[in-house]
Structures are given as C-alpha cells and as structure tokens.
Amino acid sequence: MQLEEFGWNQVFSAAFDSYRQRGFSPGRVCRCHRESFLVWTPEGEFDTEATGRLRYTADSPDDWPVVGDWVALLPGYALIDAVLPRHTKLSRKQSGAATEEQILASNVDVVFVVTDPGRDFNLRRIERYLLMVSESGAQAVVVINKVDLMDDPSSWAAKVAEISGGRPVLVLSARTGAGVERLRSQISSGKTGALIGSSGVGKSTIVNRLLGYERLPTRGVRDSDGRGVHTTTHREIIPIPGAGLLMDMPGLRELQLWGGTESADGTFSDIGALADNCRFRDCLHGVEAGCAVLAAVADGGLDRRRYDSYLKLRKELAYLETKVDERAALETRRKQKRLHKQYRGISKRGGAKPF
Ligand code: GDP
Ligand code: ZN
C-alpha cells in the first residue's frame, strides 16, 4: 500500500521534512499494545517500540504514540523516535481522580457515533459523544444500527436529527447489510473513520460486514441486563475494501469529557445561534435578564431536556477547566520549589547567590 492510502498528506509530509533529512522513515501506528506498536510503512508492517530518548523526554500524552499517529522511525524501522503533530485527536479524561487527558486515537477524519434502538438509545449520551468528537476536530456521523429491529426507522432518525446539529444520521443494519454502503461511502480512500459507542451496539459487526468476513469477534448482548459484553479491548485501524480505513474503539465504558467550555457551544449550535440574541455578550443562559436561550425554552422553541443537557455538559467542562488550571499552577509551584532547592544547594556550596 502507498502511504497516501494510509492517510499521508502534504501537511504530514512537511512536518516530516527535518526527519527525512536525518534518514528517518515515516510510519503510521495501526495498533498499540502497552509499549509496543504495530506500524505501517511502505515496506510493510513492523512491530516497534519507542526509543529511550522518547521514553525519557515524553512528559505529556501529546508526545507518546497512540493508534492513528504518524511517527518518525529510526532507520531500519526499529524504533519510534517522535510523533508528528496530530491533525485530530480523540481524547477523554482519564478515569479516576486524576485530571489528565487520555488520547484514545489520532488523525481520525470522521467518527461514527453508533447506537441502536435498544436500551442504549439515549439522546443525552449522543450529545456527549458529539461533544467529544467536536473537540477532537473530526467530523461526526450518527449511526443507528439494527434497523431490522425497528418498526418505523424514520422516526428514530428524526429523533436524532433534532439534536445532531445537521450532522448526517445513518440508519442501517450490520446484520442484514441494509444501508451499510452509505457508511462505506463516508470513508473515502486515504481517510480514517472510527466507530465509537457502547458495547453491544454492533460496532464489530459493522466492521465485519464492511470487510465481508468475520475479522473481529462479536458477542451477544446479555439478556439479563441488556448490557454488552466486552469482546475486544484494543484499538486497531483496519483497511476497508473500496474505501479508506476504519478503527473500532471497543470498551469505552466511561466517557468523561476532556475539553474547554467553548466546545459545548460548538456542539449545541442551535443554542449558540439563539445566544446571538442574548442581551449580554457573556450571557451564561442561566438567568432571565434578556436571555434569548431561556426565552426559547419558555416558549417551547428549545427542548428543555436539551437545554438542561447543555448546561450539565458545560458545567462539567467548566469544572474540568478549573481542575486543569489548578494542576498547572501546582506544577509551576513544584518546579519553582525544585529550582529554589537547587539554587540553595549551589549557594551552600559557595556558588553564586541567585537571590
Ligand atoms: P460491539 O460491542 O459494539 O462491537 O457489538 P457487536 O458487534 O459485538 O454486536 C453485539 C450484538 O448485536 C451481537 O449479538 C450482534 O450479532 C448484534 N448485532 C449487530 N448488528 C446488528 C444488527 O444490525 N441487527 C441485529 N438485530 N443485531 C445486530
Ligand atoms: Zn443567554
């Protein structure tokens, strides 16, 4: 395969210039497992690891390779020495108390937010996913799978269209194949798609249907509680015949957002448009005074549940912002302390007094 078919373009090529001059080769990470990476190169697939230099200097998630990354490989494809700047990145907050970003995948062009007409169907969760995608920089398409189980498919699509802000909504069946070609046509050659959504909505079945064979293991949904069972946990990019590349993103149990409050306004573009008519520019749409958003809620023009969902997500992001700021301040203080100690060490040994 040519690098272009893996998504290589002029932007990556320009970013790679200085590496090329030093004899490095470009490659794309198509799978990660702990500290080992499978990369695609024009010469084939290679299993690699990071160089010692990268291990020691990588101090943020931005420096460490994730699936989807373009990387600079030492001659001989032995080791990854650097990650090229990402075109898009799909992130969430790490689970647990830590205020840290976890990058799930990079350089994805279109994210398919997959749901089904079962218990998973939840407009509020779709909004959350759409926010995550909008923050990533990728395009979003909503997929409602299992059309074979629906009496009135168009009503399902209409419900989603109300909240999808003009993003395409595809209704299809991975089981029967109905509508699947429309998904394929969304990923042109050289583009990378990704499937996200709860376990059990049929992401692996969609990949297998597009491939025409059972590449990924699929699992039945437990009848008792309707929840999907984990089948695979690794993320992998797979070339799709007659199209570009597709990544299954299994096992995202927790979807804590990572991003700024402005991404809420980007996702809820209807609310953003209403906000243009608020009396105050910095209106937070929480109190009446001249707020066009609240007026729309009052007269029924804006669904109250959607408004509540917007406020909730924005609050979550605002909280995250303060946590991120606190952490940055803490780190600065720690660094200063360390420097201060070093200076004291120097002055005790009779060196120049810095203060
Ligand atoms: P994943 O966890 O999202 O990857 O979901 P799977 O692909 O493992 O599918 C979960 C279950 O849903 C399996 O039992 C599939 O056979 C079933 N399934 C997937 N797609 C469809 C569909 O279009 N229609 C129906 N009726 N079942 C489907
Ligand atoms: Zn307002």
Short mmCIF file of C-alpha atoms and ligand atoms in Angstrom, two decimals:
data_model
loop_
_atom_site.label_atom_id
_atom_site.label_comp_id
_atom_site.label_asym_id
_atom_site.label_seq_id
_atom_site.Cartn_x
_atom_site.Cartn_y
_atom_site.Cartn_z
CA MET A 1 0.00 0.00 0.00
CA GLN A 2 1.07 3.59 -0.63
CA LEU A 3 1.46 5.98 2.28
CA GLU A 4 -1.37 8.10 0.82
CA GLU A 5 -3.74 5.18 1.22
CA PHE A 6 -2.84 5.20 4.90
CA GLY A 7 -3.76 8.89 5.11
CA TRP A 8 -0.37 10.50 4.45
CA ASN A 9 -0.71 14.01 3.01
CA GLN A 10 1.25 17.20 2.35
CA VAL A 11 0.79 18.50 5.87
CA PHE A 12 2.33 15.39 7.43
CA SER A 13 4.98 15.33 4.73
CA ALA A 14 6.01 18.92 5.53
CA ALA A 15 6.13 18.14 9.25
CA PHE A 16 8.35 15.18 8.43
CA ASP A 17 10.93 17.14 6.40
CA SER A 18 13.54 17.53 9.12
CA TYR A 19 13.28 13.83 9.98
CA ARG A 20 13.60 12.81 6.34
CA GLN A 21 16.84 14.75 6.10
CA ARG A 22 18.19 12.74 9.00
CA GLY A 23 17.35 9.40 7.39
CA PHE A 24 14.19 8.63 9.39
CA SER A 25 11.20 6.86 7.78
CA PRO A 26 7.54 7.73 8.27
CA GLY A 27 5.10 5.14 9.54
CA ARG A 28 1.57 5.05 10.91
CA VAL A 29 0.68 3.36 14.17
CA CYS A 30 -2.19 1.00 13.35
CA ARG A 31 -2.26 -0.83 16.70
CA CYS A 32 -0.83 -0.38 20.19
CA HIS A 33 -0.40 -2.85 22.94
CA ARG A 34 1.11 -1.42 26.11
CA GLU A 35 4.53 -0.25 24.99
CA SER A 36 4.62 -2.00 21.64
CA PHE A 37 3.31 -0.52 18.43
CA LEU A 38 2.44 -2.03 15.09
CA VAL A 39 3.30 0.47 12.32
CA TRP A 40 2.51 0.59 8.64
CA THR A 41 5.27 1.68 6.31
CA PRO A 42 5.60 1.44 2.52
CA GLU A 43 7.82 -1.59 3.13
CA GLY A 44 5.27 -3.43 5.21
CA GLU A 45 4.10 -3.79 8.81
CA PHE A 46 6.59 -3.70 11.68
CA ASP A 47 6.40 -4.22 15.41
CA THR A 48 8.28 -1.44 17.15
CA GLU A 49 8.85 0.32 20.44
CA ALA A 50 9.81 3.82 21.47
CA THR A 51 13.44 4.92 21.61
CA GLY A 52 15.00 5.59 25.00
CA ARG A 53 15.10 9.25 24.08
CA LEU A 54 11.34 9.34 23.51
CA ARG A 55 10.70 7.42 26.73
CA TYR A 56 12.68 9.90 28.77
CA THR A 57 11.53 13.08 27.12
CA ALA A 58 7.82 12.31 26.68
CA ASP A 59 6.23 14.19 29.54
CA SER A 60 2.72 14.72 28.23
CA PRO A 61 0.23 12.48 26.43
CA ASP A 62 0.92 14.58 23.33
CA ASP A 63 4.40 13.11 22.99
CA TRP A 64 3.54 9.44 23.35
CA PRO A 65 2.33 7.41 20.32
CA VAL A 66 -1.30 6.37 20.10
CA VAL A 67 -3.16 4.47 17.42
CA GLY A 68 -3.53 6.67 14.33
CA ASP A 69 -0.30 8.59 14.82
CA TRP A 70 2.24 9.29 12.16
CA VAL A 71 5.66 8.68 13.62
CA ALA A 72 9.32 9.10 12.73
CA LEU A 73 11.11 5.77 12.75
CA LEU A 74 14.84 5.26 13.10
CA PRO A 75 16.48 3.77 10.01
CA GLY A 76 15.61 0.09 9.79
CA TYR A 77 12.14 0.70 11.30
CA ALA A 78 13.47 -0.44 14.63
CA LEU A 79 12.17 2.27 16.92
CA ILE A 80 9.82 5.24 17.10
CA ASP A 81 11.64 8.45 17.94
CA ALA A 82 8.91 11.09 17.56
CA VAL A 83 5.21 11.65 16.96
CA LEU A 84 4.27 14.05 14.15
CA PRO A 85 1.80 16.84 15.03
CA ARG A 86 -1.73 15.43 15.06
CA HIS A 87 -4.43 16.54 12.67
CA THR A 88 -7.18 15.48 15.10
CA LYS A 89 -7.17 13.77 18.48
CA LEU A 90 -9.94 11.95 20.26
CA SER A 91 -9.49 12.40 23.99
CA ARG A 92 -11.27 11.78 27.24
CA LYS A 93 -10.43 12.48 30.84
CA GLN A 94 -8.58 9.59 32.42
CA SER A 95 -10.86 7.64 34.68
CA GLY A 96 -10.41 8.13 38.39
CA ALA A 97 -9.42 11.25 40.23
CA ALA A 98 -6.50 12.31 38.06
CA THR A 99 -7.05 15.40 35.93
CA GLU A 100 -5.28 14.01 32.95
CA GLU A 101 -6.01 13.68 29.31
CA GLN A 102 -6.10 10.26 27.74
CA ILE A 103 -5.73 10.32 23.99
CA LEU A 104 -7.66 7.42 22.54
CA ALA A 105 -6.79 7.85 18.87
CA SER A 106 -5.43 10.43 16.49
CA ASN A 107 -5.73 11.59 12.90
CA VAL A 108 -9.29 10.32 12.58
CA ASP A 109 -11.27 12.20 9.92
CA VAL A 110 -14.77 11.00 10.66
CA VAL A 111 -16.16 9.48 13.85
CA PHE A 112 -19.28 7.32 13.67
CA VAL A 113 -21.25 7.59 16.87
CA VAL A 114 -23.06 4.24 16.93
CA THR A 115 -26.21 3.43 18.84
CA ASP A 116 -29.12 1.00 18.46
CA PRO A 117 -32.87 1.09 19.13
CA GLY A 118 -32.49 -0.85 22.37
CA ARG A 119 -31.78 0.31 25.89
CA ASP A 120 -28.65 2.06 24.71
CA PHE A 121 -30.65 4.67 22.82
CA ASN A 122 -30.22 7.92 24.69
CA LEU A 123 -30.14 11.36 23.08
CA ARG A 124 -28.22 12.82 26.00
CA ARG A 125 -25.44 10.28 25.56
CA ILE A 126 -25.31 11.01 21.83
CA GLU A 127 -24.87 14.69 22.67
CA ARG A 128 -21.98 13.76 24.94
CA TYR A 129 -20.31 11.75 22.18
CA LEU A 130 -20.89 14.56 19.68
CA LEU A 131 -19.20 16.97 22.03
CA MET A 132 -16.22 14.65 22.33
CA VAL A 133 -15.99 14.40 18.54
CA SER A 134 -16.32 18.12 18.01
CA GLU A 135 -13.49 18.67 20.49
CA SER A 136 -11.34 16.19 18.53
CA GLY A 137 -11.53 18.15 15.29
CA ALA A 138 -13.04 15.23 13.36
CA GLN A 139 -16.40 15.15 11.55
CA ALA A 140 -19.23 13.28 13.25
CA VAL A 141 -21.85 10.98 11.74
CA VAL A 142 -24.52 9.35 13.90
CA VAL A 143 -25.27 5.71 13.09
CA ILE A 144 -28.38 3.94 14.36
CA ASN A 145 -27.67 0.25 13.84
CA LYS A 146 -30.12 -2.69 13.86
CA VAL A 147 -32.73 -1.18 11.55
CA ASP A 148 -34.01 -4.77 11.19
CA LEU A 149 -35.38 -4.39 14.74
CA MET A 150 -37.23 -1.12 14.04
CA ASP A 151 -40.89 -0.73 13.07
CA ASP A 152 -40.50 2.85 11.96
CA PRO A 153 -36.86 3.63 11.11
CA SER A 154 -37.53 7.22 10.04
CA SER A 155 -38.89 8.16 13.45
CA TRP A 156 -35.62 7.03 15.07
CA ALA A 157 -33.64 9.08 12.58
CA ALA A 158 -35.88 12.09 13.18
CA LYS A 159 -35.29 11.93 16.95
CA VAL A 160 -31.54 12.03 16.42
CA ALA A 161 -31.76 14.71 13.73
CA GLU A 162 -33.31 17.02 16.33
CA ILE A 163 -30.10 17.00 18.35
CA SER A 164 -27.40 16.25 15.77
CA GLY A 165 -26.96 19.84 14.62
CA GLY A 166 -27.12 18.98 10.94
CA ARG A 167 -24.63 16.11 11.17
CA PRO A 168 -25.57 13.12 8.98
CA VAL A 169 -27.68 10.37 10.56
CA LEU A 170 -27.42 6.88 9.02
CA VAL A 171 -29.87 4.11 9.82
CA LEU A 172 -28.54 0.69 8.88
CA SER A 173 -28.27 -2.96 9.77
CA ALA A 174 -24.91 -4.62 10.13
CA ARG A 175 -26.78 -7.93 10.33
CA THR A 176 -28.68 -7.67 7.03
CA GLY A 177 -26.34 -5.22 5.31
CA ALA A 178 -29.13 -2.68 4.69
CA GLY A 179 -27.72 0.85 4.48
CA VAL A 180 -24.14 -0.23 5.15
CA GLU A 181 -22.88 1.05 1.81
CA ARG A 182 -23.78 4.58 2.87
CA LEU A 183 -21.37 4.21 5.75
CA ARG A 184 -18.66 2.90 3.45
CA SER A 185 -19.10 5.91 1.16
CA GLN A 186 -18.41 8.25 4.09
CA ILE A 187 -14.81 7.00 4.27
CA SER A 188 -13.08 7.78 1.00
CA SER A 189 -9.64 6.39 0.19
CA GLY A 190 -6.96 7.80 2.48
CA LYS A 191 -9.50 8.87 5.11
CA THR A 192 -9.74 7.34 8.56
CA GLY A 193 -13.03 6.61 10.28
CA ALA A 194 -13.61 5.43 13.84
CA LEU A 195 -16.58 3.70 15.47
CA ILE A 196 -17.49 4.73 19.00
CA GLY A 197 -20.46 3.78 21.12
CA SER A 198 -21.47 1.43 23.90
CA SER A 199 -20.61 -2.25 23.86
CA GLY A 200 -23.26 -4.30 22.12
CA VAL A 201 -24.49 -1.70 19.62
CA GLY A 202 -22.81 -3.63 16.80
CA LYS A 203 -19.53 -1.83 16.04
CA SER A 204 -17.56 -5.02 15.41
CA THR A 205 -20.39 -6.43 13.32
CA ILE A 206 -20.30 -3.26 11.18
CA VAL A 207 -16.56 -3.70 10.56
CA ASN A 208 -17.05 -7.36 9.65
CA ARG A 209 -19.92 -6.51 7.32
CA LEU A 210 -17.80 -3.90 5.52
CA LEU A 211 -14.93 -6.37 5.22
CA GLY A 212 -17.12 -9.24 4.11
CA TYR A 213 -15.62 -11.66 6.67
CA GLU A 214 -15.54 -12.15 10.43
CA ARG A 215 -12.36 -10.36 11.36
CA LEU A 216 -13.44 -9.04 14.74
CA PRO A 217 -15.08 -11.19 17.38
CA THR A 218 -18.67 -10.21 18.21
CA ARG A 219 -20.74 -11.14 21.17
CA GLY A 220 -24.40 -11.43 22.02
CA VAL A 221 -25.92 -8.96 24.44
CA ARG A 222 -26.64 -10.46 27.83
CA ASP A 223 -30.42 -10.68 28.08
CA SER A 224 -30.49 -10.14 31.82
CA ASP A 225 -29.40 -6.53 31.88
CA GLY A 226 -29.14 -5.56 28.22
CA ARG A 227 -25.52 -4.56 28.59
CA GLY A 228 -22.94 -5.58 26.07
CA VAL A 229 -20.10 -7.85 26.99
CA HIS A 230 -16.55 -6.80 26.28
CA THR A 231 -15.12 -8.67 23.39
CA THR A 232 -12.01 -6.81 22.32
CA THR A 233 -10.20 -4.09 24.17
CA HIS A 234 -7.54 -2.97 21.75
CA ARG A 235 -7.96 -0.29 19.13
CA GLU A 236 -6.86 -1.11 15.64
CA ILE A 237 -7.06 0.56 12.23
CA ILE A 238 -8.36 -1.72 9.50
CA PRO A 239 -8.25 -1.05 5.73
CA ILE A 240 -11.76 -1.29 4.27
CA PRO A 241 -12.14 -2.61 0.70
CA GLY A 242 -13.35 0.08 -1.69
CA ALA A 243 -12.91 2.77 0.98
CA GLY A 244 -10.41 4.19 3.45
CA LEU A 245 -9.54 2.99 6.93
CA LEU A 246 -11.72 2.23 9.91
CA MET A 247 -10.96 1.91 13.59
CA ASP A 248 -13.10 0.02 16.07
CA MET A 249 -12.99 1.63 19.51
CA PRO A 250 -14.23 -1.03 21.90
CA GLY A 251 -14.57 -0.83 25.63
CA LEU A 252 -15.17 2.86 26.31
CA ARG A 253 -17.15 2.28 29.45
CA GLU A 254 -16.60 5.67 30.89
CA LEU A 255 -16.83 8.75 28.81
CA GLN A 256 -15.57 11.64 30.84
CA LEU A 257 -15.10 14.70 28.72
CA TRP A 258 -11.83 16.42 28.03
CA GLY A 259 -12.06 19.88 26.51
CA GLY A 260 -12.92 23.51 27.01
CA THR A 261 -16.33 25.05 27.66
CA GLU A 262 -16.36 26.51 24.16
CA SER A 263 -16.78 23.03 22.68
CA ALA A 264 -20.24 22.90 24.29
CA ASP A 265 -21.26 25.89 22.20
CA GLY A 266 -19.78 24.28 19.10
CA THR A 267 -21.80 21.10 19.58
CA PHE A 268 -25.04 22.80 20.59
CA SER A 269 -25.01 25.07 17.57
CA ASP A 270 -28.77 25.72 17.88
CA ILE A 271 -28.17 27.16 21.35
CA GLY A 272 -25.18 29.06 20.01
CA ALA A 273 -27.37 30.63 17.34
CA LEU A 274 -30.02 31.63 19.89
CA ALA A 275 -27.30 33.10 22.09
CA ASP A 276 -26.52 35.68 19.41
CA ASN A 277 -29.72 37.40 20.54
CA CYS A 278 -29.00 37.41 24.26
CA ARG A 279 -28.76 40.92 25.65
CA PHE A 280 -25.34 40.33 27.16
CA ARG A 281 -22.46 39.01 25.16
CA ASP A 282 -21.15 36.89 28.00
CA CYS A 283 -24.63 35.60 28.91
CA LEU A 284 -24.44 32.16 30.56
CA HIS A 285 -28.13 31.49 29.82
CA GLY A 286 -28.87 30.76 33.46
CA VAL A 287 -30.83 33.88 34.45
CA GLU A 288 -33.69 35.62 32.70
CA ALA A 289 -32.33 39.10 32.01
CA GLY A 290 -32.61 39.37 28.24
CA CYS A 291 -31.55 35.76 27.64
CA ALA A 292 -32.77 34.52 24.25
CA VAL A 293 -31.97 30.90 25.12
CA LEU A 294 -34.19 30.93 28.21
CA ALA A 295 -36.89 32.70 26.20
CA ALA A 296 -36.76 29.87 23.66
CA VAL A 297 -37.09 27.29 26.46
CA ALA A 298 -40.09 29.19 27.84
CA ASP A 299 -41.92 29.36 24.53
CA GLY A 300 -41.11 25.75 23.61
CA GLY A 301 -38.75 26.61 20.75
CA LEU A 302 -35.93 24.83 22.57
CA ASP A 303 -36.46 21.45 24.26
CA ARG A 304 -35.88 21.85 27.98
CA ARG A 305 -34.09 18.48 28.18
CA ARG A 306 -31.64 19.64 25.56
CA TYR A 307 -31.13 22.90 27.40
CA ASP A 308 -30.52 21.01 30.67
CA SER A 309 -28.09 18.70 28.89
CA TYR A 310 -26.20 21.71 27.53
CA LEU A 311 -25.92 23.27 30.99
CA LYS A 312 -24.80 19.98 32.51
CA LEU A 313 -22.07 19.35 29.95
CA ARG A 314 -20.89 22.95 30.11
CA LYS A 315 -20.69 22.74 33.89
CA GLU A 316 -18.68 19.55 33.63
CA LEU A 317 -16.25 21.23 31.22
CA ALA A 318 -16.00 24.36 33.38
CA TYR A 319 -15.14 22.18 36.38
CA LEU A 320 -12.52 20.40 34.30
CA GLU A 321 -11.05 23.75 33.24
CA THR A 322 -10.59 24.85 36.85
CA LYS A 323 -9.02 21.48 37.71
CA VAL A 324 -6.63 21.73 34.76
CA ASP A 325 -5.69 25.28 35.84
CA GLU A 326 -5.15 24.18 39.43
CA ARG A 327 -2.91 21.40 38.28
CA ALA A 328 -0.89 23.70 36.06
CA ALA A 329 -0.46 26.12 38.98
CA LEU A 330 0.62 23.26 41.24
CA GLU A 331 3.15 22.06 38.72
CA THR A 332 4.60 25.56 38.33
CA ARG A 333 4.94 25.81 42.12
CA ARG A 334 6.63 22.40 42.26
CA LYS A 335 9.09 23.40 39.55
CA GLN A 336 9.86 26.64 41.37
CA LYS A 337 10.46 24.73 44.59
CA ARG A 338 12.81 22.37 42.84
CA LEU A 339 14.72 25.28 41.30
CA HIS A 340 14.84 27.03 44.65
CA LYS A 341 16.33 23.91 46.27
CA GLN A 342 18.91 23.64 43.52
CA TYR A 343 19.88 27.30 43.98
CA ARG A 344 20.16 26.83 47.72
CA GLY A 345 22.41 23.85 47.09
CA ILE A 346 24.62 25.97 44.86
CA SER A 347 24.84 28.85 47.36
CA LYS A 348 25.61 26.46 50.27
CA ARG A 349 28.48 25.09 48.27
CA GLY A 350 29.67 28.66 47.93
CA GLY A 351 28.35 29.29 44.42
CA ALA A 352 26.78 32.47 43.17
CA LYS A 353 23.81 33.62 45.26
CA PRO A 354 20.80 33.87 42.99
CA PHE A 355 18.63 35.86 45.37
P1 GDP B 1 -19.98 -4.08 19.71
O1 GDP B 1 -19.77 -4.40 21.15
O2 GDP B 1 -20.48 -2.69 19.54
O3 GDP B 1 -18.79 -4.37 18.85
O4 GDP B 1 -21.17 -5.03 19.23
P2 GDP B 1 -21.12 -6.41 18.41
O5 GDP B 1 -20.70 -6.15 17.01
O6 GDP B 1 -20.34 -7.39 19.20
O7 GDP B 1 -22.66 -6.77 18.39
C1 GDP B 1 -23.40 -7.01 19.56
C2 GDP B 1 -24.59 -7.87 19.25
O8 GDP B 1 -25.51 -7.17 18.40
C3 GDP B 1 -24.24 -9.15 18.52
O9 GDP B 1 -25.04 -10.19 19.04
C4 GDP B 1 -24.59 -8.86 17.09
O10 GDP B 1 -24.94 -10.02 16.38
C5 GDP B 1 -25.80 -7.96 17.26
N1 GDP B 1 -25.98 -7.09 16.09
C6 GDP B 1 -25.05 -6.33 15.49
N2 GDP B 1 -25.57 -5.66 14.45
C7 GDP B 1 -26.88 -6.00 14.40
C8 GDP B 1 -27.97 -5.63 13.54
O11 GDP B 1 -27.86 -4.86 12.61
N3 GDP B 1 -29.18 -6.17 13.85
C9 GDP B 1 -29.37 -7.02 14.88
N4 GDP B 1 -30.60 -7.50 15.07
N5 GDP B 1 -28.37 -7.38 15.69
C10 GDP B 1 -27.15 -6.90 15.46
ZN ZN B 2 -28.49 33.87 27.23
#
